[in-house]
CSV table of C-alpha atoms in Angstrom, one decimal:
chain,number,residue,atom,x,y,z
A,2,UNK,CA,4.5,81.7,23.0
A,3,UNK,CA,2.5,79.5,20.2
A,4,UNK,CA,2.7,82.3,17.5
A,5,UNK,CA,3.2,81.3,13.7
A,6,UNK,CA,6.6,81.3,13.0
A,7,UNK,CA,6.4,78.7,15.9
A,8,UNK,CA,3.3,76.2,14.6
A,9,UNK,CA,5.0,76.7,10.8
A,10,UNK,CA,7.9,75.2,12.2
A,11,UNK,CA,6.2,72.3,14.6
A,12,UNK,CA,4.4,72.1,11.2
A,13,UNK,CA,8.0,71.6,9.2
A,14,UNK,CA,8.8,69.0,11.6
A,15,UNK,CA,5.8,66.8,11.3
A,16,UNK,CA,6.1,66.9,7.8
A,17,UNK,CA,10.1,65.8,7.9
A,18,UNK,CA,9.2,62.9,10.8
A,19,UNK,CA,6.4,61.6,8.2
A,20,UNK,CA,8.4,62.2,4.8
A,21,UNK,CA,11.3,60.0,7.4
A,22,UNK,CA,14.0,63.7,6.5
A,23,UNK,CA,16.2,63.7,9.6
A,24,UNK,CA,17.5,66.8,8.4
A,25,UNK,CA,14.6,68.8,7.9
A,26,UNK,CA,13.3,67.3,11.9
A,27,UNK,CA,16.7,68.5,13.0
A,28,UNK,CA,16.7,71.2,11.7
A,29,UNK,CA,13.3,72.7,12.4
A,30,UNK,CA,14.1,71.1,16.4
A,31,UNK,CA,16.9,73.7,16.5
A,32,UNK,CA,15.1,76.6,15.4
A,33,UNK,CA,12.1,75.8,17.8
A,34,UNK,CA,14.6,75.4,20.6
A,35,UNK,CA,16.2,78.4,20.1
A,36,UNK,CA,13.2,80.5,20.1
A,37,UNK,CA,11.8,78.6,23.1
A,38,UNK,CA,14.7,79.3,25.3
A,39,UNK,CA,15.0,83.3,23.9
A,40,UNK,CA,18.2,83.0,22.0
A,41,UNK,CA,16.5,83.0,18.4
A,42,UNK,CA,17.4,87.5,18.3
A,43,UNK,CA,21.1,86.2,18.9
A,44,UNK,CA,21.5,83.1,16.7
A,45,UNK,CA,19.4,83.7,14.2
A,46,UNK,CA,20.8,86.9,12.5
A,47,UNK,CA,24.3,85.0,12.6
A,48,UNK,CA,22.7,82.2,11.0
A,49,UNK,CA,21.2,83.8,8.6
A,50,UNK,CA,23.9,85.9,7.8
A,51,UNK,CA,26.6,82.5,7.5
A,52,UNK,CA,24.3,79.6,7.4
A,53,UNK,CA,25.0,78.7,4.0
A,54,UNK,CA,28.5,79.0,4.0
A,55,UNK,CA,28.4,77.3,7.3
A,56,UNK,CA,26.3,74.2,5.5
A,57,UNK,CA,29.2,74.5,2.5
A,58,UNK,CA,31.7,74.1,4.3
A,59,UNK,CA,30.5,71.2,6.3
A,60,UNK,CA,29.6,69.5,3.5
A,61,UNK,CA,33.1,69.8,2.0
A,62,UNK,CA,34.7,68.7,4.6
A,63,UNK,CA,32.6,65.5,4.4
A,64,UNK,CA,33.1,65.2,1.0
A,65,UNK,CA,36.9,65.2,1.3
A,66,UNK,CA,36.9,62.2,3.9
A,67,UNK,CA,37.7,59.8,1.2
A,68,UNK,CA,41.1,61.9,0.8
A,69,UNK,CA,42.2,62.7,4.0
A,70,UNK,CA,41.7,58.9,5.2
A,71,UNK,CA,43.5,57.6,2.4
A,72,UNK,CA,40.7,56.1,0.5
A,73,UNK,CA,40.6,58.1,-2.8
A,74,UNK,CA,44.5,59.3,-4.0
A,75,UNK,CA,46.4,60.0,-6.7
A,76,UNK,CA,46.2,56.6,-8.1
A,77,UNK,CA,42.3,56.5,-8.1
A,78,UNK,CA,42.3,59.6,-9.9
A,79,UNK,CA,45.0,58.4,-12.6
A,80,UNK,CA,42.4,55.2,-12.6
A,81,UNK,CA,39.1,57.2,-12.5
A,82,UNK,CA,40.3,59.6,-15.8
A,83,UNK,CA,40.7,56.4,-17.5
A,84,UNK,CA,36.7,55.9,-17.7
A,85,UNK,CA,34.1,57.6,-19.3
A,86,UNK,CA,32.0,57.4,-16.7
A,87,UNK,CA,34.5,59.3,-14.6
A,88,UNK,CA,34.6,61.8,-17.3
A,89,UNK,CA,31.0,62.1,-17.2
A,90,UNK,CA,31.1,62.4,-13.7
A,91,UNK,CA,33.4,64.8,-13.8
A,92,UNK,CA,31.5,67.1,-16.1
A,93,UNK,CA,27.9,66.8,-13.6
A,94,UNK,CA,30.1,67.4,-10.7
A,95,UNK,CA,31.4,71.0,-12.4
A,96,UNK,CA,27.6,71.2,-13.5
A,97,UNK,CA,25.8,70.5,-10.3
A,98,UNK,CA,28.4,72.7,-8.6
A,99,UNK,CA,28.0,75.9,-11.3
A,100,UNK,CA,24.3,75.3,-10.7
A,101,UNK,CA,24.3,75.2,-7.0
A,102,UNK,CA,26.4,78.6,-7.1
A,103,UNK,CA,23.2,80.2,-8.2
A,104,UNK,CA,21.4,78.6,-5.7
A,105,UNK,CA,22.9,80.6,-2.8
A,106,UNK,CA,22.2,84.1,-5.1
A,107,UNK,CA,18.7,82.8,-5.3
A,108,UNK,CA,18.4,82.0,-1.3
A,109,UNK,CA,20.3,85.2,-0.7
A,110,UNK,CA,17.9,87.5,-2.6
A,111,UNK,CA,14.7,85.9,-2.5
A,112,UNK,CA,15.1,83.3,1.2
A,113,UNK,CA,10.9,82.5,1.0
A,114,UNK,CA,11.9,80.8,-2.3
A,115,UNK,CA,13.6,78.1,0.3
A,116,UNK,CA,9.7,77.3,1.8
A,117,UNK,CA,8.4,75.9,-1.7
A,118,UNK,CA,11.8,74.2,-1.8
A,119,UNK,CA,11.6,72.6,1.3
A,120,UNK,CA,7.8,71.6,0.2
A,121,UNK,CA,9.0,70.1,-2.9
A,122,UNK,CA,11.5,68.0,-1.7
A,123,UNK,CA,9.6,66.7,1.6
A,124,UNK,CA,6.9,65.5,-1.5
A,125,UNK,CA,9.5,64.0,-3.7
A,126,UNK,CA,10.6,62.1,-0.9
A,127,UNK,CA,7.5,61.2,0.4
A,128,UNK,CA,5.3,60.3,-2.5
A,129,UNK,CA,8.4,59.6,-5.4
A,130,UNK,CA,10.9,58.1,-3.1
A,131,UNK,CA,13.5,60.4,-3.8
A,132,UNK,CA,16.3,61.3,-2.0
A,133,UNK,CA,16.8,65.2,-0.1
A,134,UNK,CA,19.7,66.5,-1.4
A,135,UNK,CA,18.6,69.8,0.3
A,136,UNK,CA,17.8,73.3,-0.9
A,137,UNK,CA,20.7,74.6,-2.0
A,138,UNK,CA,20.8,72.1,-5.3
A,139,UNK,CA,17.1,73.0,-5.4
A,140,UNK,CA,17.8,76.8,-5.2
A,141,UNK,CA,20.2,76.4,-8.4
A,142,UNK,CA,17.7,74.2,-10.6
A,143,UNK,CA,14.9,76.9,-9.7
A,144,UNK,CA,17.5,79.6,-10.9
A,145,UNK,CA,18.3,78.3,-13.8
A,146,UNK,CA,14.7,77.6,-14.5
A,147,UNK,CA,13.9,81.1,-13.7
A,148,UNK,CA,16.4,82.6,-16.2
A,149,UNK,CA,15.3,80.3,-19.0
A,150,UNK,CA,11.8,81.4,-18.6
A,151,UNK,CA,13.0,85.5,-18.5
A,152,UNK,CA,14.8,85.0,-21.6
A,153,UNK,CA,11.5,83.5,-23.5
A,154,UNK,CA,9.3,85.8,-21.5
């Protein structure tokens, strides 16, 4: 039963419980779990297949919170346009989102790019102090990067 896939992910896991990512332990927790009790060849096509859209959509919901509790309206937004911060924020938030776009091609087409992701971001956390914003951010950075470098290769 201890085969690679399984010590990579008990392996993931340590690394998320010392780099203190709740998300990566979690996550890694599942997948063990899953292949432990012999439902990994059911859940882990589907996952594969919708996990990212799955993780989207969660995270949109979360985001819009603020709306559909009241706490951001129309009059924050009247307010918010007012500042050039906002407008600022506005722009990275159409940037970040263009950019993370390209992260799901990348994780579609090439998924063992998400390993050196999950890497970097367990050692910017644990040795920089920074924060996991996750892979699919990552994903779109390291696309972006990719194609720069193609067009001056």
């Amino acid at each position: 039963m201890i085969n690679g896939p399984v010590v990579f992910l008990i392996l993931l896991a340590a690394i998320g419980w010392f780099g203190k990512n709740m998300s990566l332990i979690v996550a890694a927790g599942f997948l063990l779990s899953m292949k432990l009790i012999g439902l990994d060849a059911k859940v882990f096509p589907y996952l594969e297949a919708k996990g990212i859209n799955l993780g989207v959509t969660i995270i949109t919901i979360s985001v819009l919170i603020p709306i559909a509790n009241g706490a951001i309206g129309f009059k924050e937004l009247g307010d918010a346009i007012k500042s050039p911060y906002a407008w600022i924020a506005l722009a990275s938030g159409i940037a970040v989102a263009l950019i993370a776009k390209n992260g799901i091609t990348l994780l579609s087409h090439d998924p063992h790019i998400t390993a050196a992701l999950v890497f970097g971001t367990i050692l910017a956390v644990a040795l920089f102090k920074g924060v996991a914003v996750g892979p699919l951010i990552g994903a779109g950075i390291a696309y972006l990067c990719m194609q720069i470098f193609n067009f001056f290769k």
